[in-house]
């Protein structure tokens, strides 16, 4: 289960672990409800982790983190692969839904 994957050992006593589990679980189930493929689901979970690390490790502001999200989503839907982001396995509609969710 996700708790074991995240290697949480103190879930019952650690508020931080409980919050992180909720964060990733909510994201996972939202992505499943969107019928994302396995690669899309993996990419979305990576994105959740990326944005959280920006906040916790790099202490980015919300505005700066949204700019990073924009950079990550840049180029989705373009046929020219040059200059596109790493998340071009999402459709434009899916990318808009991801941005709305986040």
N, CA, C and O atoms as CSV, one atom per row, in Angstrom:
chain,resi,resn,atom,element,x,y,z
A,1,UNK,N,N,0.831,-1.183,0.000
A,1,UNK,CA,C,0.000,0.000,0.000
A,1,UNK,C,C,0.872,1.240,0.000
A,1,UNK,O,O,2.090,1.149,0.152
A,2,UNK,N,N,0.254,2.398,-0.169
A,2,UNK,CA,C,0.973,3.658,-0.292
A,2,UNK,C,C,1.778,3.972,0.963
A,2,UNK,O,O,2.882,4.511,0.877
A,3,UNK,N,N,1.248,3.648,2.091
A,3,UNK,CA,C,1.948,3.861,3.372
A,3,UNK,C,C,3.292,3.138,3.388
A,3,UNK,O,O,4.295,3.695,3.836
A,4,UNK,N,N,3.312,1.904,2.901
A,4,UNK,CA,C,4.562,1.138,2.854
A,4,UNK,C,C,5.496,1.679,1.782
A,4,UNK,O,O,6.708,1.748,1.987
A,5,UNK,N,N,4.930,2.066,0.630
A,5,UNK,CA,C,5.740,2.617,-0.455
A,5,UNK,C,C,6.462,3.885,-0.002
A,5,UNK,O,O,7.626,4.093,-0.344
A,6,UNK,N,N,5.777,4.729,0.764
A,6,UNK,CA,C,6.368,5.970,1.256
A,6,UNK,C,C,7.280,5.737,2.459
A,6,UNK,O,O,7.928,6.662,2.949
A,7,UNK,N,N,7.321,4.487,2.929
A,7,UNK,CA,C,8.182,4.092,4.043
A,7,UNK,C,C,7.850,4.855,5.327
A,7,UNK,O,O,8.742,5.283,6.059
A,8,UNK,N,N,6.556,5.014,5.584
A,8,UNK,CA,C,6.119,5.680,6.796
A,8,UNK,C,C,6.093,4.667,7.927
A,8,UNK,O,O,5.443,3.626,7.827
A,9,UNK,N,N,6.794,4.973,8.990
A,9,UNK,CA,C,6.894,4.064,10.134
A,9,UNK,C,C,6.087,4.547,11.335
A,9,UNK,O,O,5.757,3.753,12.215
A,10,UNK,N,N,5.764,5.848,11.382
A,10,UNK,CA,C,5.109,6.429,12.557
A,10,UNK,C,C,3.775,7.069,12.191
A,10,UNK,O,O,3.414,8.114,12.732
A,11,UNK,N,N,3.051,6.448,11.282
A,11,UNK,CA,C,1.824,7.044,10.770
A,11,UNK,C,C,0.825,7.365,11.877
A,11,UNK,O,O,0.137,8.384,11.816
A,12,UNK,N,N,0.743,6.508,12.879
A,12,UNK,CA,C,-0.248,6.716,13.941
A,12,UNK,C,C,0.146,7.844,14.899
A,12,UNK,O,O,-0.716,8.392,15.585
A,13,UNK,N,N,1.423,8.195,14.956
A,13,UNK,CA,C,1.873,9.227,15.891
A,13,UNK,C,C,2.464,10.457,15.214
A,13,UNK,O,O,2.744,11.443,15.894
A,14,UNK,N,N,2.659,10.434,13.921
A,14,UNK,CA,C,3.286,11.554,13.224
A,14,UNK,C,C,2.259,12.285,12.373
A,14,UNK,O,O,1.740,11.742,11.397
A,15,UNK,N,N,1.974,13.527,12.759
A,15,UNK,CA,C,1.031,14.335,11.991
A,15,UNK,C,C,1.572,14.599,10.586
A,15,UNK,O,O,0.808,14.618,9.621
A,16,UNK,N,N,2.881,14.800,10.468
A,16,UNK,CA,C,3.494,15.052,9.155
A,16,UNK,C,C,3.276,13.872,8.218
A,16,UNK,O,O,2.887,14.056,7.065
A,17,UNK,N,N,3.526,12.649,8.715
A,17,UNK,CA,C,3.319,11.467,7.863
A,17,UNK,C,C,1.859,11.308,7.487
A,17,UNK,O,O,1.549,10.936,6.355
A,18,UNK,N,N,0.960,11.583,8.415
A,18,UNK,CA,C,-0.473,11.457,8.126
A,18,UNK,C,C,-0.899,12.458,7.054
A,18,UNK,O,O,-1.679,12.123,6.163
A,19,UNK,N,N,-0.391,13.672,7.139
A,19,UNK,CA,C,-0.733,14.699,6.150
A,19,UNK,C,C,-0.170,14.331,4.783
A,19,UNK,O,O,-0.856,14.460,3.769
A,20,UNK,N,N,1.082,13.872,4.754
A,20,UNK,CA,C,1.676,13.478,3.476
A,20,UNK,C,C,0.932,12.303,2.851
A,20,UNK,O,O,0.720,12.270,1.639
A,21,UNK,N,N,0.539,11.342,3.678
A,21,UNK,CA,C,-0.230,10.211,3.153
A,21,UNK,C,C,-1.548,10.695,2.554
A,21,UNK,O,O,-1.945,10.235,1.483
A,22,UNK,N,N,-2.228,11.618,3.234
A,22,UNK,CA,C,-3.466,12.182,2.696
A,22,UNK,C,C,-3.213,12.903,1.375
A,22,UNK,O,O,-3.991,12.762,0.432
A,23,UNK,N,N,-2.131,13.672,1.305
A,23,UNK,CA,C,-1.782,14.441,0.111
A,23,UNK,C,C,-1.597,13.514,-1.090
A,23,UNK,O,O,-2.181,13.730,-2.151
A,24,UNK,N,N,-0.781,12.485,-0.908
A,24,UNK,CA,C,-0.507,11.568,-2.017
A,24,UNK,C,C,-1.707,10.668,-2.329
A,24,UNK,O,O,-1.964,10.368,-3.495
A,25,UNK,N,N,-2.433,10.240,-1.310
A,25,UNK,CA,C,-3.607,9.386,-1.531
A,25,UNK,C,C,-4.687,10.144,-2.294
A,25,UNK,O,O,-5.283,9.611,-3.230
A,26,UNK,N,N,-4.939,11.391,-1.890
A,26,UNK,CA,C,-5.950,12.194,-2.590
A,26,UNK,C,C,-5.554,12.397,-4.049
A,26,UNK,O,O,-6.389,12.283,-4.947
A,27,UNK,N,N,-4.286,12.695,-4.279
A,27,UNK,CA,C,-3.816,12.871,-5.649
A,27,UNK,C,C,-3.926,11.604,-6.464
A,27,UNK,O,O,-4.349,11.632,-7.620
A,28,UNK,N,N,-3.541,10.484,-5.857
A,28,UNK,CA,C,-3.611,9.196,-6.548
A,28,UNK,C,C,-5.048,8.872,-6.961
A,28,UNK,O,O,-5.295,8.495,-8.107
A,29,UNK,N,N,-5.995,9.019,-6.032
A,29,UNK,CA,C,-7.381,8.670,-6.350
A,29,UNK,C,C,-7.989,9.636,-7.359
A,29,UNK,O,O,-8.811,9.234,-8.182
A,30,UNK,N,N,-7.591,10.913,-7.303
A,30,UNK,CA,C,-8.075,11.858,-8.304
A,30,UNK,C,C,-7.589,11.432,-9.689
A,30,UNK,O,O,-8.361,11.416,-10.648
A,31,UNK,N,N,-6.314,11.089,-9.783
A,31,UNK,CA,C,-5.744,10.668,-11.069
A,31,UNK,C,C,-6.403,9.379,-11.566
A,31,UNK,O,O,-6.652,9.229,-12.763
A,32,UNK,N,N,-6.683,8.455,-10.654
A,32,UNK,CA,C,-7.384,7.217,-11.044
A,32,UNK,C,C,-8.776,7.544,-11.572
A,32,UNK,O,O,-9.213,6.961,-12.564
A,33,UNK,N,N,-9.478,8.476,-10.918
A,33,UNK,CA,C,-10.820,8.866,-11.361
A,33,UNK,C,C,-10.780,9.551,-12.732
A,33,UNK,O,O,-11.759,9.526,-13.478
A,34,UNK,N,N,-9.640,10.160,-13.049
A,34,UNK,CA,C,-9.460,10.788,-14.361
A,34,UNK,C,C,-9.127,9.742,-15.431
A,34,UNK,O,O,-8.975,10.083,-16.605
A,35,UNK,N,N,-9.015,8.484,-15.033
A,35,UNK,CA,C,-8.672,7.383,-15.937
A,35,UNK,C,C,-7.319,7.589,-16.611
A,35,UNK,O,O,-7.146,7.275,-17.788
A,36,UNK,N,N,-6.360,8.123,-15.848
A,36,UNK,CA,C,-5.018,8.284,-16.383
A,36,UNK,C,C,-4.399,6.924,-16.641
A,36,UNK,O,O,-4.633,5.966,-15.904
A,37,UNK,N,N,-3.607,6.854,-17.696
A,37,UNK,CA,C,-2.831,5.642,-17.973
A,37,UNK,C,C,-1.760,5.509,-16.890
A,37,UNK,O,O,-1.571,6.413,-16.076
A,38,UNK,N,N,-1.072,4.385,-16.892
A,38,UNK,CA,C,-0.025,4.159,-15.901
A,38,UNK,C,C,1.068,5.221,-15.993
A,38,UNK,O,O,1.528,5.724,-14.968
A,39,UNK,N,N,1.487,5.563,-17.207
A,39,UNK,CA,C,2.543,6.579,-17.359
A,39,UNK,C,C,2.038,7.959,-16.930
A,39,UNK,O,O,2.790,8.741,-16.348
A,40,UNK,N,N,0.776,8.258,-17.214
A,40,UNK,CA,C,0.208,9.529,-16.787
A,40,UNK,C,C,0.081,9.583,-15.265
A,40,UNK,O,O,0.372,10.606,-14.645
A,41,UNK,N,N,-0.349,8.490,-14.679
A,41,UNK,CA,C,-0.465,8.410,-13.220
A,41,UNK,C,C,0.902,8.597,-12.570
A,41,UNK,O,O,1.035,9.333,-11.592
A,42,UNK,N,N,1.906,7.936,-13.111
A,42,UNK,CA,C,3.263,8.068,-12.596
A,42,UNK,C,C,3.767,9.509,-12.736
A,42,UNK,O,O,4.361,10.059,-11.808
A,43,UNK,N,N,3.527,10.103,-13.887
A,43,UNK,CA,C,3.929,11.487,-14.111
A,43,UNK,C,C,3.228,12.448,-13.170
A,43,UNK,O,O,3.837,13.399,-12.680
A,44,UNK,N,N,1.946,12.203,-12.914
A,44,UNK,CA,C,1.199,13.065,-11.997
A,44,UNK,C,C,1.730,12.937,-10.576
A,44,UNK,O,O,1.866,13.937,-9.871
A,45,UNK,N,N,2.029,11.721,-10.154
A,45,UNK,CA,C,2.582,11.528,-8.807
A,45,UNK,C,C,3.959,12.183,-8.697
A,45,UNK,O,O,4.296,12.750,-7.658
A,46,UNK,N,N,4.752,12.108,-9.761
A,46,UNK,CA,C,6.044,12.803,-9.785
A,46,UNK,C,C,5.842,14.313,-9.652
A,46,UNK,O,O,6.598,14.993,-8.958
A,47,UNK,N,N,4.820,14.821,-10.322
A,47,UNK,CA,C,4.516,16.240,-10.258
A,47,UNK,C,C,4.111,16.650,-8.844
A,47,UNK,O,O,4.548,17.691,-8.352
A,48,UNK,N,N,3.282,15.842,-8.191
A,48,UNK,CA,C,2.915,16.116,-6.796
A,48,UNK,C,C,4.162,16.192,-5.924
A,48,UNK,O,O,4.300,17.097,-5.101
A,49,UNK,N,N,5.064,15.240,-6.112
A,49,UNK,CA,C,6.295,15.201,-5.327
A,49,UNK,C,C,7.176,16.412,-5.634
A,49,UNK,O,O,7.730,17.026,-4.722
A,50,UNK,N,N,7.305,16.755,-6.912
A,50,UNK,CA,C,8.104,17.899,-7.347
A,50,UNK,C,C,7.618,19.190,-6.696
A,50,UNK,O,O,8.420,19.965,-6.174
A,51,UNK,N,N,6.312,19.419,-6.727
A,51,UNK,CA,C,5.755,20.651,-6.168
A,51,UNK,C,C,5.911,20.697,-4.652
A,51,UNK,O,O,6.180,21.757,-4.085
A,52,UNK,N,N,5.744,19.559,-4.000
A,52,UNK,CA,C,5.923,19.505,-2.552
A,52,UNK,C,C,7.374,19.768,-2.169
A,52,UNK,O,O,7.644,20.477,-1.200
A,53,UNK,N,N,8.307,19.200,-2.926
A,53,UNK,CA,C,9.727,19.455,-2.664
A,53,UNK,C,C,10.080,20.919,-2.874
A,53,UNK,O,O,10.908,21.468,-2.146
A,54,UNK,N,N,9.461,21.556,-3.863
A,54,UNK,CA,C,9.700,22.985,-4.077
A,54,UNK,C,C,9.305,23.793,-2.851
A,54,UNK,O,O,9.975,24.761,-2.491
A,55,UNK,N,N,8.217,23.391,-2.217
A,55,UNK,CA,C,7.751,24.103,-1.025
A,55,UNK,C,C,8.599,23.768,0.197
A,55,UNK,O,O,9.021,24.663,0.929
A,56,UNK,N,N,8.847,22.482,0.416
A,56,UNK,CA,C,9.507,22.078,1.655
A,56,UNK,C,C,11.017,22.243,1.614
A,56,UNK,O,O,11.610,22.701,2.590
A,57,UNK,N,N,11.649,21.881,0.511
A,57,UNK,CA,C,13.116,21.923,0.436
A,57,UNK,C,C,13.644,23.265,-0.069
A,57,UNK,O,O,14.623,23.793,0.458
A,58,UNK,N,N,12.995,23.805,-1.082
A,58,UNK,CA,C,13.484,25.047,-1.685
A,58,UNK,C,C,12.779,26.281,-1.121
A,58,UNK,O,O,13.154,27.412,-1.430
A,59,UNK,N,N,11.763,26.059,-0.298
A,59,UNK,CA,C,11.007,27.146,0.346
A,59,UNK,C,C,10.484,28.159,-0.675
A,59,UNK,O,O,10.520,29.367,-0.440
A,60,UNK,N,N,9.997,27.646,-1.815
A,60,UNK,CA,C,9.444,28.512,-2.851
A,60,UNK,C,C,8.116,29.088,-2.396
A,60,UNK,O,O,7.381,28.473,-1.624
A,61,UNK,N,N,7.832,30.266,-2.883
A,61,UNK,CA,C,6.507,30.841,-2.641
A,61,UNK,C,C,5.496,30.110,-3.527
A,61,UNK,O,O,5.874,29.396,-4.457
A,62,UNK,N,N,4.231,30.293,-3.232
A,62,UNK,CA,C,3.193,29.682,-4.058
A,62,UNK,C,C,3.304,30.181,-5.502
A,62,UNK,O,O,3.173,29.401,-6.445
A,63,UNK,N,N,3.547,31.492,-5.666
A,63,UNK,CA,C,3.681,32.055,-7.008
A,63,UNK,C,C,4.825,31.440,-7.791
A,63,UNK,O,O,4.671,31.106,-8.966
A,64,UNK,N,N,5.987,31.288,-7.139
A,64,UNK,CA,C,7.136,30.678,-7.812
A,64,UNK,C,C,6.864,29.222,-8.147
A,64,UNK,O,O,7.283,28.734,-9.197
A,65,UNK,N,N,6.165,28.527,-7.262
A,65,UNK,CA,C,5.846,27.123,-7.509
A,65,UNK,C,C,4.880,26.999,-8.685
A,65,UNK,O,O,4.990,26.067,-9.482
A,66,UNK,N,N,3.940,27.929,-8.795
A,66,UNK,CA,C,3.024,27.911,-9.943
A,66,UNK,C,C,3.783,28.173,-11.244
A,66,UNK,O,O,3.440,27.609,-12.283
A,67,UNK,N,N,4.812,29.024,-11.197
A,67,UNK,CA,C,5.644,29.246,-12.384
A,67,UNK,C,C,6.362,27.957,-12.779
A,67,UNK,O,O,6.463,27.630,-13.961
A,68,UNK,N,N,6.860,27.230,-11.778
A,68,UNK,CA,C,7.525,25.946,-12.050
A,68,UNK,C,C,6.543,24.945,-12.660
A,68,UNK,O,O,6.896,24.188,-13.564
A,69,UNK,N,N,5.315,24.950,-12.160
A,69,UNK,CA,C,4.283,24.082,-12.735
A,69,UNK,C,C,4.054,24.454,-14.193
A,69,UNK,O,O,3.931,23.576,-15.046
A,70,UNK,N,N,3.995,25.746,-14.482
A,70,UNK,CA,C,3.829,26.204,-15.864
A,70,UNK,C,C,4.959,25.734,-16.760
A,70,UNK,O,O,4.723,25.301,-17.888
A,71,UNK,N,N,6.189,25.817,-16.263
A,71,UNK,CA,C,7.342,25.344,-17.038
A,71,UNK,C,C,7.243,23.844,-17.294
A,71,UNK,O,O,7.530,23.376,-18.395
A,72,UNK,N,N,6.834,23.095,-16.273
A,72,UNK,CA,C,6.727,21.634,-16.413
A,72,UNK,C,C,5.650,21.252,-17.427
A,72,UNK,O,O,5.770,20.241,-18.119
A,73,UNK,N,N,4.593,22.069,-17.510
A,73,UNK,CA,C,3.479,21.758,-18.402
A,73,UNK,C,C,3.654,22.390,-19.782
A,73,UNK,O,O,2.839,22.156,-20.674
A,74,UNK,N,N,4.705,23.186,-19.969
A,74,UNK,CA,C,4.912,23.897,-21.237
A,74,UNK,C,C,5.024,22.921,-22.401
A,74,UNK,O,O,5.689,21.889,-22.311
A,75,UNK,N,N,4.363,23.271,-23.485
A,75,UNK,CA,C,4.491,22.505,-24.718
A,75,UNK,C,C,3.525,21.349,-24.861
A,75,UNK,O,O,3.522,20.680,-25.894
A,76,UNK,N,N,2.701,21.094,-23.851
A,76,UNK,CA,C,1.736,19.990,-23.971
A,76,UNK,C,C,0.777,20.291,-25.112
A,76,UNK,O,O,0.201,21.376,-25.187
A,77,UNK,N,N,0.615,19.328,-25.986
A,77,UNK,CA,C,-0.286,19.466,-27.118
A,77,UNK,C,C,0.380,19.975,-28.379
A,77,UNK,O,O,-0.234,19.964,-29.446
A,78,UNK,N,N,1.638,20.426,-28.280
A,78,UNK,CA,C,2.340,20.896,-29.473
A,78,UNK,C,C,2.891,19.705,-30.230
A,78,UNK,O,O,3.327,18.723,-29.630
A,79,UNK,N,N,2.868,19.794,-31.542
A,79,UNK,CA,C,3.390,18.691,-32.357
A,79,UNK,C,C,4.898,18.783,-32.496
A,79,UNK,O,O,5.563,17.760,-32.659
A,80,UNK,N,N,5.454,19.992,-32.436
A,80,UNK,CA,C,6.904,20.171,-32.490
A,80,UNK,C,C,7.466,19.828,-31.119
A,80,UNK,O,O,7.150,20.489,-30.130
A,81,UNK,N,N,8.295,18.800,-31.060
A,81,UNK,CA,C,8.775,18.316,-29.766
A,81,UNK,C,C,9.845,19.216,-29.161
A,81,UNK,O,O,10.142,19.098,-27.972
A,82,UNK,N,N,10.425,20.106,-29.947
A,82,UNK,CA,C,11.473,20.979,-29.406
A,82,UNK,C,C,10.869,21.995,-28.449
A,82,UNK,O,O,9.900,22.676,-28.787
A,83,UNK,N,N,11.438,22.095,-27.266
A,83,UNK,CA,C,10.983,23.068,-26.289
A,83,UNK,C,C,9.781,22.621,-25.476
A,83,UNK,O,O,9.234,23.414,-24.709
A,84,UNK,N,N,9.362,21.393,-25.619
A,84,UNK,CA,C,8.217,20.938,-24.847
A,84,UNK,C,C,8.672,20.437,-23.488
A,84,UNK,O,O,9.832,20.070,-23.303
A,85,UNK,N,N,7.747,20.426,-22.545
A,85,UNK,CA,C,8.042,19.925,-21.211
A,85,UNK,C,C,8.104,18.412,-21.199
A,85,UNK,O,O,7.930,17.760,-22.228
A,86,UNK,N,N,8.353,17.863,-20.023
A,86,UNK,CA,C,8.484,16.413,-19.879
A,86,UNK,C,C,7.136,15.720,-19.727
A,86,UNK,O,O,7.081,14.491,-19.681
A,87,UNK,N,N,6.061,16.473,-19.648
A,87,UNK,CA,C,4.749,15.895,-19.360
A,87,UNK,C,C,3.857,15.854,-20.588
A,87,UNK,O,O,2.634,15.913,-20.464
A,88,UNK,N,N,4.450,15.752,-21.775
A,88,UNK,CA,C,3.639,15.801,-22.982
A,88,UNK,C,C,2.882,14.511,-23.267
A,88,UNK,O,O,2.343,14.340,-24.360
A,89,UNK,N,N,2.835,13.604,-22.301
A,89,UNK,CA,C,1.958,12.437,-22.432
A,89,UNK,C,C,0.547,12.766,-21.947
A,89,UNK,O,O,-0.346,11.922,-22.026
A,90,UNK,N,N,0.340,13.991,-21.442
A,90,UNK,CA,C,-1.006,14.462,-21.097
A,90,UNK,C,C,-1.601,15.190,-22.295
A,90,UNK,O,O,-0.889,15.860,-23.042
A,91,UNK,N,N,-2.913,15.054,-22.471
A,91,UNK,CA,C,-3.603,15.863,-23.473
A,91,UNK,C,C,-3.772,17.274,-22.906
A,91,UNK,O,O,-3.557,17.502,-21.715
A,92,UNK,N,N,-4.154,18.207,-23.759
A,92,UNK,CA,C,-4.382,19.580,-23.303
A,92,UNK,C,C,-5.484,19.596,-22.241
A,92,UNK,O,O,-5.362,20.296,-21.236
A,93,UNK,N,N,-6.549,18.837,-22.456
A,93,UNK,CA,C,-7.658,18.794,-21.494
A,93,UNK,C,C,-7.200,18.221,-20.153
A,93,UNK,O,O,-7.577,18.718,-19.092
A,94,UNK,N,N,-6.383,17.170,-20.218
A,94,UNK,CA,C,-5.869,16.579,-18.987
A,94,UNK,C,C,-4.940,17.559,-18.260
A,94,UNK,O,O,-4.979,17.668,-17.035
A,95,UNK,N,N,-4.111,18.267,-19.023
A,95,UNK,CA,C,-3.200,19.236,-18.421
A,95,UNK,C,C,-3.990,20.347,-17.716
A,95,UNK,O,O,-3.622,20.783,-16.625
A,96,UNK,N,N,-5.060,20.792,-18.339
A,96,UNK,CA,C,-5.909,21.819,-17.693
A,96,UNK,C,C,-6.522,21.265,-16.416
A,96,UNK,O,O,-6.600,21.969,-15.409
A,97,UNK,N,N,-6.956,20.014,-16.447
A,97,UNK,CA,C,-7.539,19.398,-15.248
A,97,UNK,C,C,-6.492,19.265,-14.141
A,97,UNK,O,O,-6.794,19.490,-12.969
A,98,UNK,N,N,-5.264,18.900,-14.510
A,98,UNK,CA,C,-4.181,18.795,-13.523
A,98,UNK,C,C,-3.933,20.156,-12.885
A,98,UNK,O,O,-3.809,20.253,-11.664
A,99,UNK,N,N,-3.861,21.201,-13.692
A,99,UNK,CA,C,-3.622,22.548,-13.171
A,99,UNK,C,C,-4.775,22.960,-12.255
A,99,UNK,O,O,-4.543,23.518,-11.183
A,100,UNK,N,N,-5.994,22.694,-12.662
A,100,UNK,CA,C,-7.146,23.013,-11.818
A,100,UNK,C,C,-7.078,22.255,-10.487
A,100,UNK,O,O,-7.362,22.820,-9.431
A,101,UNK,N,N,-6.704,20.986,-10.547
A,101,UNK,CA,C,-6.610,20.183,-9.326
A,101,UNK,C,C,-5.560,20.780,-8.388
A,101,UNK,O,O,-5.800,20.947,-7.193
A,102,UNK,N,N,-4.411,21.093,-8.945
A,102,UNK,CA,C,-3.312,21.599,-8.111
A,102,UNK,C,C,-3.590,22.997,-7.622
A,102,UNK,O,O,-2.771,23.576,-6.907
